[in-house]
Structures are given as structure tokens and as C-alpha cells.
Amino acid sequence: MTTHVLRIDASVRRDGSVSRRLTDRIVARLAPETVTHRDLATPLPLLDEAWIGANFTPADQRDDSQRATLALSDTLVSELKAADTLVIGLPIYNFGVPAAFKAWIDMVARAGVTFRYTEDGPEGLLPGKRAVVAVASGGTQTGSEIDFATGYVRHMLGFIGITDVTFVSADRLALDAEATLAAAEAEVDRLAA
């Protein structure tokens, strides 16, 4: 049962966005008790030298400036940890994920916080969560050789321990938007709450 959803909308379009329309429908279908919404149309800062320096300084040795530098990242990680389900609205831009979504990934994929390295390779530290990703694309077919978005998302979520990932695709909207959207909405309606 879904109790707490972290909804992440990566479309820069607030109005008329297919991925937002699908995330609305998914959240309604899951009917969680709590929804935390992270709208990436208000962009996150990109990583810089100060962020890297702060992140790789042991937590107990960080100064006030470094703690302030990591404050947004810490908030994003807390949102992620609190949720049992992620609902991600993901348009495909130029065959990949939007820059704003990549910035979110960069802020939450932190060694020792959301993953760790072991003798057997990396281990995600956020197991037991579910992700439902609503993909919207004008011409890129999900799972095709030119889709560099969904494989990346599956890999990065798995990297931090989230391996239960479902994609709902409204892809190739430029060919037949009405039929594509209807098929995606039917997929949402079949999701287990």
C-alpha cells in the first residue's frame, strides 16, 4: 500500500505537459496519505566545486559554509527517504532526461548517504521503495535504441536501491497523440495501488 509519494515533475512546461497529466493520474490512482511534490520546472543548481568539496568532507568535519552548501541536497535526500513510492514525470528531451532531472539525480546520489561502495560493488541504501515513471515523448519510442532516458533512470534508481520500477509510456506523441495518451492512461488505470 502506498502511503507517502514523492512526486517529481521534470517537465519545464507547467501547462499542457503530458508527463504532468500522467503524474496527476498516477497519484490519484495510488491515493497516498501524503504527497511531497518536487517541481523541477524551478531548476535546481548544478553541482560546482564548492558542493563537491562539501560533499566529500566527512560530515563531522564540515564547517557552516559546507553545511549550507549541502542543505538543499540534504532536503532532497530527506524527501526521497521519507517516501515509499516515487512518481516521476519524465519527458524525453533530445533522446535523454531533462537537465533538471539530471541535476536532481546529482543532488541525491551521494556516497555513504544513498549508496555505498562494497567489495562486491556499489550497494543502494534505499531498498524497498517503488517508482512509477511517466514518460512522454514526441518521437522517441521508449526502450528503443535512441531512448537514452529510461535505461538511465532505471540504472540510477537501482544504483540507490530502488529496483521496483514501472514505466508508463506516452511515447511518439507526434504520430498519434490521442491514441498514445489513451493507451498510457489505460496503463495507469491498471497500476496496483
Short mmCIF file of N, CA, C and O in Angstrom, two decimals, residues 11 28 30 50 52 113 150:
data_model
loop_
_atom_site.label_atom_id
_atom_site.label_comp_id
_atom_site.label_asym_id
_atom_site.label_seq_id
_atom_site.Cartn_x
_atom_site.Cartn_y
_atom_site.Cartn_z
N SER A 11 9.21 18.11 -16.30
CA SER A 11 8.88 18.92 -17.47
C SER A 11 9.02 20.40 -17.16
O SER A 11 8.59 20.86 -16.10
N ALA A 28 -3.41 10.11 -8.26
CA ALA A 28 -4.82 9.86 -7.95
C ALA A 28 -5.10 8.36 -7.85
O ALA A 28 -5.83 7.92 -6.96
N LEU A 30 -2.93 5.96 -7.03
CA LEU A 30 -2.29 5.40 -5.84
C LEU A 30 -2.94 5.86 -4.54
O LEU A 30 -2.86 5.17 -3.53
N ALA A 50 32.39 23.96 -4.94
CA ALA A 50 32.08 24.09 -3.51
C ALA A 50 31.23 22.91 -3.04
O ALA A 50 31.44 22.38 -1.94
N ILE A 52 31.04 19.84 -4.39
CA ILE A 52 31.87 18.63 -4.37
C ILE A 52 32.77 18.63 -3.13
O ILE A 52 32.89 17.62 -2.43
N VAL A 113 25.40 8.04 1.71
CA VAL A 113 24.09 8.57 2.08
C VAL A 113 22.98 7.77 1.39
O VAL A 113 22.07 7.27 2.05
N THR A 150 15.17 6.19 -20.39
CA THR A 150 14.60 5.20 -19.47
C THR A 150 15.65 4.25 -18.90
O THR A 150 15.57 3.90 -17.72
#
